[in-house]
Short mmCIF file of C-alpha atoms and ligand atoms in Angstrom, two decimals:
data_model
loop_
_atom_site.label_atom_id
_atom_site.label_comp_id
_atom_site.label_asym_id
_atom_site.label_seq_id
_atom_site.Cartn_x
_atom_site.Cartn_y
_atom_site.Cartn_z
CA MET A 1 89.46 95.63 99.43
CA ALA A 2 92.14 94.04 101.35
CA GLU A 3 92.82 90.68 102.19
CA ILE A 4 96.07 90.26 103.71
CA GLN A 5 98.81 86.66 102.95
CA LEU A 6 100.83 85.82 105.78
CA ARG A 7 103.70 83.55 104.06
CA ASN A 8 105.54 81.62 106.53
CA VAL A 9 105.86 84.90 107.88
CA GLY A 10 108.83 84.51 111.08
CA LYS A 11 109.83 86.34 113.69
CA ARG A 12 113.51 85.44 115.12
CA TRP A 13 115.56 87.33 117.55
CA GLY A 14 119.22 85.69 117.23
CA SER A 15 118.65 82.20 118.13
CA PHE A 16 115.07 82.58 120.15
CA VAL A 17 111.94 81.94 117.81
CA GLY A 18 109.31 84.23 118.16
CA VAL A 19 107.19 83.50 115.84
CA HIS A 20 107.25 79.96 114.00
CA ASN A 21 106.46 79.58 110.27
CA PHE A 22 102.77 81.52 110.38
CA ASP A 23 100.95 80.96 106.81
CA LEU A 24 97.55 82.07 106.07
CA THR A 25 95.12 84.23 104.50
CA ILE A 26 93.27 86.16 105.94
CA ALA A 27 90.11 87.24 103.92
CA ASP A 28 88.85 90.81 102.47
CA ARG A 29 86.34 91.29 105.53
CA GLU A 30 87.27 89.18 107.96
CA PHE A 31 86.93 89.70 111.52
CA LEU A 32 90.39 87.44 112.77
CA VAL A 33 91.16 86.86 115.73
CA LEU A 34 94.83 85.82 116.98
CA LEU A 35 94.29 83.84 120.85
CA GLY A 36 96.96 82.86 123.34
CA PRO A 37 98.34 82.81 126.75
CA SER A 38 100.81 85.39 127.39
CA GLY A 39 104.32 84.89 125.37
CA CYS A 40 102.52 83.29 122.59
CA GLY A 41 103.57 85.73 119.07
CA LYS A 42 99.92 86.68 118.67
CA THR A 43 101.47 90.56 119.25
CA THR A 44 104.55 90.48 117.23
CA THR A 45 102.89 88.38 114.02
CA MET A 46 100.66 92.00 114.20
CA ARG A 47 103.56 94.08 114.79
CA MET A 48 104.68 92.37 111.79
CA ILE A 49 101.43 92.69 109.54
CA ALA A 50 101.59 96.81 110.62
CA GLY A 51 104.97 97.21 109.77
CA LEU A 52 106.54 97.78 113.68
CA GLU A 53 108.26 94.70 113.38
CA ASP A 54 110.52 92.88 110.77
CA ALA A 55 109.94 89.33 109.92
CA THR A 56 112.67 87.80 109.61
CA GLU A 57 111.72 84.90 107.59
CA GLY A 58 108.34 84.64 105.25
CA ASN A 59 106.43 87.45 103.02
CA ILE A 60 103.10 89.29 104.57
CA LEU A 61 100.97 90.46 101.49
CA ILE A 62 97.81 93.25 100.82
CA ASP A 63 96.07 92.98 98.64
CA GLY A 64 98.55 90.80 96.63
CA LYS A 65 101.45 93.41 96.76
CA VAL A 66 104.50 91.66 98.74
CA VAL A 67 104.84 94.29 101.66
CA ASN A 68 106.78 93.49 103.79
CA ASP A 69 110.03 96.65 102.85
CA LEU A 70 106.85 99.22 103.09
CA GLU A 71 106.98 101.72 105.92
CA PRO A 72 103.72 101.77 109.02
CA LYS A 73 102.51 105.08 107.10
CA ASP A 74 102.41 103.33 104.13
CA ARG A 75 100.25 100.19 104.86
CA ASP A 76 96.74 101.47 104.95
CA VAL A 77 96.23 100.02 108.31
CA ALA A 78 95.15 101.17 111.74
CA MET A 79 96.33 100.23 115.17
CA VAL A 80 94.32 100.24 118.02
CA PHE A 81 96.54 99.13 120.92
CA GLN A 82 95.60 98.45 125.01
CA SER A 83 96.85 101.75 126.23
CA TYR A 84 94.94 104.62 124.02
CA ALA A 85 98.11 106.96 123.96
CA LEU A 86 95.94 110.10 123.21
CA TYR A 87 97.64 113.64 123.62
CA PRO A 88 96.94 114.77 127.11
CA ASN A 89 96.77 118.95 126.02
CA MET A 90 94.68 118.13 122.62
CA ASN A 91 90.45 117.90 123.77
CA VAL A 92 88.66 114.52 121.85
CA TYR A 93 87.74 116.29 118.31
CA GLU A 94 90.98 117.21 118.02
CA ASN A 95 92.65 113.91 119.37
CA ILE A 96 90.32 112.79 116.43
CA ARG A 97 91.62 115.07 113.61
CA PHE A 98 95.02 114.21 114.72
CA PRO A 99 95.66 111.19 111.52
CA LEU A 100 93.74 113.71 109.25
CA LYS A 101 96.25 116.41 109.75
CA VAL A 102 99.29 113.88 110.13
CA ARG A 103 97.81 112.54 106.41
CA GLY A 104 97.72 115.83 104.62
CA ILE A 105 94.09 115.09 104.32
CA ASP A 106 92.07 117.80 102.60
CA PRO A 107 91.02 120.07 105.45
CA ASP A 108 88.20 121.31 104.17
CA THR A 109 86.96 117.47 104.32
CA HIS A 110 88.08 116.63 108.48
CA ASP A 111 85.09 117.96 110.30
CA GLU A 112 82.86 116.19 108.60
CA LYS A 113 85.16 112.81 108.79
CA VAL A 114 85.50 113.60 112.78
CA ARG A 115 81.82 114.32 113.31
CA ARG A 116 80.96 110.74 111.77
CA ALA A 117 83.97 108.53 113.47
CA SER A 118 82.86 110.31 116.97
CA ALA A 119 79.39 109.88 115.93
CA MET A 120 79.90 105.65 115.66
CA VAL A 121 81.49 105.13 118.94
CA GLU A 122 79.00 107.91 120.33
CA LEU A 123 81.78 110.35 121.67
CA ASP A 124 79.38 113.41 120.10
CA ASP A 125 78.55 115.15 123.45
CA PHE A 126 82.20 114.56 124.74
CA LEU A 127 84.19 116.57 121.88
CA HIS A 128 85.15 119.87 123.54
CA ARG A 129 86.88 117.14 126.55
CA LYS A 130 90.36 116.73 127.41
CA PRO A 131 91.22 112.62 127.57
CA ALA A 132 91.69 113.27 131.26
CA GLU A 133 87.88 114.33 131.70
CA LEU A 134 87.30 111.01 130.52
CA SER A 135 86.35 107.33 131.98
CA GLY A 136 88.42 104.29 130.27
CA GLY A 137 85.88 103.80 128.00
CA GLN A 138 85.81 106.81 126.75
CA ARG A 139 88.80 107.29 126.01
CA GLN A 140 89.26 103.63 124.98
CA ARG A 141 86.39 105.05 121.97
CA VAL A 142 87.83 107.90 120.97
CA ALA A 143 90.70 105.19 120.48
CA LEU A 144 88.54 103.64 118.28
CA ALA A 145 87.48 107.15 116.55
CA ARG A 146 91.27 107.84 115.86
CA ALA A 147 91.72 104.37 113.97
CA ILE A 148 88.35 104.65 111.97
CA VAL A 149 88.22 108.44 111.09
CA ARG A 150 90.97 107.29 108.48
CA GLU A 151 88.67 105.37 106.53
CA PRO A 152 91.88 102.45 106.66
CA ASN A 153 90.98 98.82 104.90
CA VAL A 154 92.66 97.02 108.10
CA PHE A 155 92.55 97.55 111.75
CA LEU A 156 94.27 95.97 113.98
CA MET A 157 93.93 95.42 117.43
CA ASP A 158 95.91 94.79 120.09
CA GLU A 159 94.03 93.94 123.40
CA PRO A 160 91.46 97.55 123.02
CA LEU A 161 89.45 96.43 126.38
CA SER A 162 91.79 94.95 129.04
CA ASN A 163 91.63 98.13 130.47
CA LEU A 164 87.90 98.35 130.82
CA ASP A 165 85.86 97.07 133.50
CA ALA A 166 83.81 93.58 132.71
CA LYS A 167 80.70 95.74 132.34
CA LEU A 168 82.26 98.05 129.84
CA ARG A 169 84.02 95.30 128.36
CA VAL A 170 80.77 93.47 127.18
CA SER A 171 79.76 96.72 125.38
CA THR A 172 82.45 97.58 123.85
CA ARG A 173 83.24 94.84 122.19
CA ALA A 174 79.21 94.52 121.12
CA GLN A 175 80.15 97.83 119.28
CA ILE A 176 83.54 97.00 117.77
CA LYS A 177 81.81 93.78 116.61
CA ASN A 178 79.51 96.00 115.02
CA LEU A 179 81.90 98.97 113.71
CA SER A 180 83.88 96.14 111.42
CA HIS A 181 80.53 95.03 110.10
CA GLU A 182 79.20 98.69 108.99
CA LEU A 183 82.76 99.72 108.30
CA ALA A 184 83.48 96.23 106.23
CA VAL A 185 87.16 95.98 107.09
CA THR A 186 89.84 93.54 107.76
CA THR A 187 90.38 93.14 111.09
CA ILE A 188 92.48 91.74 113.19
CA TYR A 189 92.32 91.13 116.72
CA VAL A 190 94.27 89.91 119.64
CA THR A 191 93.77 88.93 123.10
CA HIS A 192 94.48 86.44 125.64
CA ASP A 193 90.20 86.30 126.73
CA GLN A 194 89.09 83.55 125.14
CA ILE A 195 85.37 84.73 125.06
CA GLU A 196 86.46 87.46 123.69
CA ALA A 197 87.96 85.54 120.92
CA MET A 198 84.55 83.24 120.27
CA THR A 199 82.07 86.60 120.25
CA LEU A 200 83.97 88.47 117.60
CA ALA A 201 85.62 86.20 115.62
CA ASP A 202 85.17 85.15 111.90
CA ARG A 203 88.53 83.20 112.26
CA VAL A 204 90.33 82.52 115.10
CA VAL A 205 93.40 81.41 115.25
CA VAL A 206 95.04 79.34 118.22
CA MET A 207 98.80 80.04 118.82
CA LYS A 208 100.82 78.55 121.40
CA GLN A 209 105.01 79.33 122.20
CA GLY A 210 104.79 81.17 118.12
CA VAL A 211 102.86 78.18 116.72
CA VAL A 212 99.39 78.71 115.66
CA GLN A 213 97.60 75.60 116.76
CA GLN A 214 94.51 75.54 115.13
CA VAL A 215 92.60 78.00 113.06
CA GLY A 216 88.70 77.59 112.03
CA SER A 217 85.41 79.58 113.61
CA PRO A 218 84.40 79.58 116.80
CA THR A 219 82.42 76.54 117.03
CA GLU A 220 84.56 74.16 114.66
CA ILE A 221 87.84 75.35 117.21
CA TYR A 222 84.86 74.07 120.45
CA ASP A 223 83.71 71.11 118.60
CA ARG A 224 86.74 69.90 117.23
CA PRO A 225 89.71 70.74 119.38
CA ALA A 226 93.01 70.23 117.65
CA ASN A 227 95.09 68.68 120.45
CA THR A 228 94.75 69.14 123.83
CA PHE A 229 95.93 72.53 124.04
CA VAL A 230 93.34 73.65 122.46
CA ALA A 231 90.75 71.75 124.32
CA GLY A 232 92.32 73.07 127.74
CA PHE A 233 92.69 76.93 126.44
CA ILE A 234 89.09 77.10 124.63
CA GLY A 235 85.42 76.89 127.06
CA SER A 236 84.72 78.69 129.97
CA PRO A 237 85.28 76.09 131.72
CA ALA A 238 87.45 74.43 129.78
CA MET A 239 87.12 70.86 128.71
CA ASN A 240 87.85 68.12 131.37
CA LEU A 241 91.00 66.15 130.45
CA MET A 242 92.11 63.40 131.92
CA GLU A 243 94.93 61.04 131.47
CA GLY A 244 94.25 56.92 131.14
CA GLU A 245 94.72 53.51 129.38
CA VAL A 246 92.28 52.40 127.25
CA SER A 247 91.79 48.18 127.10
CA GLY A 248 89.17 46.90 125.30
CA GLY A 249 87.63 49.41 124.15
CA VAL A 250 87.44 50.31 127.24
CA PHE A 251 89.23 54.12 128.73
CA ARG A 252 90.16 53.80 132.55
CA ALA A 253 91.46 56.02 135.10
CA ASP A 254 90.63 56.96 138.46
CA HIS A 255 86.93 56.81 139.67
CA ALA A 256 86.17 56.48 135.58
CA GLU A 257 85.51 53.96 133.00
CA ILE A 258 84.93 54.75 130.37
CA PRO A 259 83.13 53.44 127.12
CA VAL A 260 85.11 54.03 124.04
CA ASP A 261 85.72 53.63 120.29
CA ALA A 262 90.00 53.07 120.76
CA PRO A 263 92.70 51.69 120.24
CA ASP A 264 94.47 49.94 123.53
CA GLY A 265 97.47 52.25 125.27
CA PRO A 266 97.35 55.29 127.13
CA MET A 267 95.28 57.78 126.11
CA THR A 268 94.16 61.53 127.36
CA LEU A 269 90.00 61.93 126.84
CA GLY A 270 87.44 64.77 127.04
CA PHE A 271 84.40 66.02 127.58
CA ARG A 272 82.66 69.26 128.64
CA ALA A 273 81.26 69.75 131.45
CA GLU A 274 77.44 70.86 129.51
CA ASP A 275 78.08 67.39 127.59
CA ALA A 276 77.34 65.32 130.79
CA SER A 277 75.31 64.54 132.94
CA LEU A 278 74.32 63.40 136.34
CA ALA A 279 73.66 59.70 136.78
CA ASP A 280 71.11 58.30 139.61
CA ALA A 281 74.45 55.46 140.05
CA GLY A 282 76.40 53.04 138.32
CA GLY A 283 77.53 56.23 136.00
CA GLN A 284 81.03 56.22 134.11
CA ILE A 285 82.44 58.44 136.80
CA THR A 286 81.45 58.19 140.46
CA ALA A 287 83.86 60.22 143.05
CA PRO A 288 83.05 62.18 146.19
CA ILE A 289 82.48 65.46 145.42
CA TYR A 290 85.17 68.01 145.61
CA THR A 291 83.79 71.24 145.15
CA LEU A 292 80.00 72.36 144.73
CA GLU A 293 79.79 76.20 143.00
CA LEU A 294 76.24 77.53 142.09
CA LEU A 295 76.26 79.47 139.34
CA GLY A 296 72.71 80.81 139.30
CA ASP A 297 71.71 79.28 136.25
CA ALA A 298 73.50 76.29 136.87
CA THR A 299 75.24 74.28 139.84
CA MET A 300 79.01 73.05 139.09
CA ILE A 301 79.77 69.72 140.25
CA SER A 302 83.91 69.17 140.42
CA VAL A 303 85.46 65.12 141.40
CA ARG A 304 89.14 64.53 140.71
CA VAL A 305 89.55 61.76 138.53
CA GLY A 306 93.12 60.52 138.60
CA GLY A 307 94.87 63.41 138.65
CA ALA A 308 92.33 65.79 137.59
CA LEU A 309 89.66 68.01 138.16
CA VAL A 310 86.43 66.93 136.68
CA SER A 311 83.78 69.06 135.98
CA VAL A 312 80.07 68.72 135.38
CA LYS A 313 77.29 71.34 134.86
CA ALA A 314 73.99 70.17 136.79
CA ASP A 315 70.55 71.86 137.20
CA LYS A 316 70.66 75.04 139.24
CA THR A 317 68.86 73.22 142.51
CA PHE A 318 71.35 70.82 143.04
CA ARG A 319 72.58 70.52 146.31
CA ALA A 320 74.92 67.82 148.07
CA GLU A 321 78.22 67.89 150.65
CA ILE A 322 81.69 68.04 149.67
CA GLY A 323 82.95 64.38 150.33
CA GLU A 324 79.34 62.63 149.53
CA PRO A 325 79.44 60.53 146.19
CA VAL A 326 78.34 62.04 143.15
CA SER A 327 77.80 59.65 139.65
CA PHE A 328 78.23 61.05 135.79
CA SER A 329 76.96 60.18 132.77
CA VAL A 330 79.67 60.29 129.98
CA PRO A 331 78.33 58.56 126.90
CA LYS A 332 80.76 57.65 124.51
CA ASP A 333 79.74 60.02 121.30
CA ILE A 334 80.35 63.18 123.69
CA CYS A 335 83.99 62.53 124.87
CA HIS A 336 87.15 63.41 122.81
CA LEU A 337 90.27 62.07 122.05
CA PHE A 338 93.34 62.66 122.52
CA GLU A 339 97.02 61.26 121.90
CA ALA A 340 98.68 60.21 125.39
CA GLY A 341 102.63 62.10 124.49
CA SER A 342 101.75 64.34 121.42
CA GLY A 343 98.08 65.86 122.68
CA ALA A 344 96.92 65.44 119.38
CA ARG A 345 93.16 64.80 118.33
CA ILE A 346 92.42 61.59 117.58
CA GLY A 347 89.45 61.42 114.67
P1 ATP B 1 101.16 89.31 125.25
O1 ATP B 1 98.94 88.79 125.46
O2 ATP B 1 101.66 88.91 126.99
O3 ATP B 1 101.21 90.19 125.00
P2 ATP B 1 102.19 88.11 123.24
O4 ATP B 1 101.13 86.61 122.19
O5 ATP B 1 101.89 89.05 122.32
O6 ATP B 1 102.41 88.24 124.28
P3 ATP B 1 104.66 88.23 121.77
O7 ATP B 1 104.25 90.21 122.44
O8 ATP B 1 104.57 88.14 120.93
O9 ATP B 1 103.53 88.10 123.12
O10 ATP B 1 105.58 88.12 122.37
C1 ATP B 1 106.50 87.08 121.71
C2 ATP B 1 107.65 86.01 122.09
O11 ATP B 1 108.69 86.78 121.95
C3 ATP B 1 107.51 86.74 124.00
O12 ATP B 1 108.42 85.04 124.40
C4 ATP B 1 108.32 88.25 123.88
O13 ATP B 1 109.14 87.73 125.00
C5 ATP B 1 109.18 87.44 122.86
N1 ATP B 1 109.61 89.12 122.43
C6 ATP B 1 109.15 90.09 121.77
N2 ATP B 1 109.59 91.41 121.33
C7 ATP B 1 111.05 90.64 121.67
C8 ATP B 1 112.28 91.46 121.29
N3 ATP B 1 112.68 92.65 120.70
N4 ATP B 1 113.51 90.31 121.38
C9 ATP B 1 113.37 89.26 122.47
N5 ATP B 1 111.75 88.43 122.00
C10 ATP B 1 111.27 89.09 122.39
#
């Protein structure tokens, strides 16, 4: 059992605030992903939970006990980093066994534990090899096995897939999800990759400049982004966001006239590429084609609306020339509305 509570946790270096007022309870066995661009405070938050960094404000509790003053080794958490930090002179077996030795675990149990952990990450046949004789993906799996072997209550993972190529990233991602479920541990996972976040998480925390922007399930974050930052960060492609003016129940920007239920004034309107569709003519957006991208299963059409690039997914057979006019149907029920200044969601 490992519930983690962050109570108004903050990190300051002098006058610079790395993490501001982070307040969240992470449930036992939950898979929580911290997501955000470089420098938003994800790693610092995780290092504070691990005890590698002091919180300058607030309290961190594991299973109801304040751990702010506990050494990392006394927190029952295991970390996996993007750099695997394996011992080059030890073979795979010894690398995986190392945490058991350090922690003074009964040597009679080592062999069974090492073999079970290595089997979980499918390294049984590589136990005699040195790290230099392994691929990047295999090294990362040794690092995972080394965390698993300790049987911790909490896994902390900092961009563990970032050194792998695209294909290995997908298979290792699935393996991490499966392991976390099988081992029934609480997992906190840091990434700047929104696809990783969406596929792995029970809940996602989106951060920007040290401040939590939204906490929710992947579906909640995708379907109801709390502000334009989250809307523009989640999804591939990210949500189309256009600045314009509402008057008399119609949102207007260059090339766009979209009926909305909103009061008069400046506003940011968003919709997702897959929610709009091509119209024969007389759609709510009509503009010359800026680019066409063939994705295999679909064709992505982009136009310029005001200053923004707006994309709509069309059938894979759609073909046209750049510069040809195209019209999109954008019904009001697919639109997301945000305040012009703050970017906060309306409704
Ligand atoms: P990345 O994805 O690039 O690793 P991140 O979201 O994990 O980014 P952090 O490493 O948590 O970001 O850093 C958050 C902010 O705190 C950054 O602006 C960073 O420069 C700053 N920071 C980190 N460590 C220190 C330190 N020891 N002293 C001063 N500022 C620091």
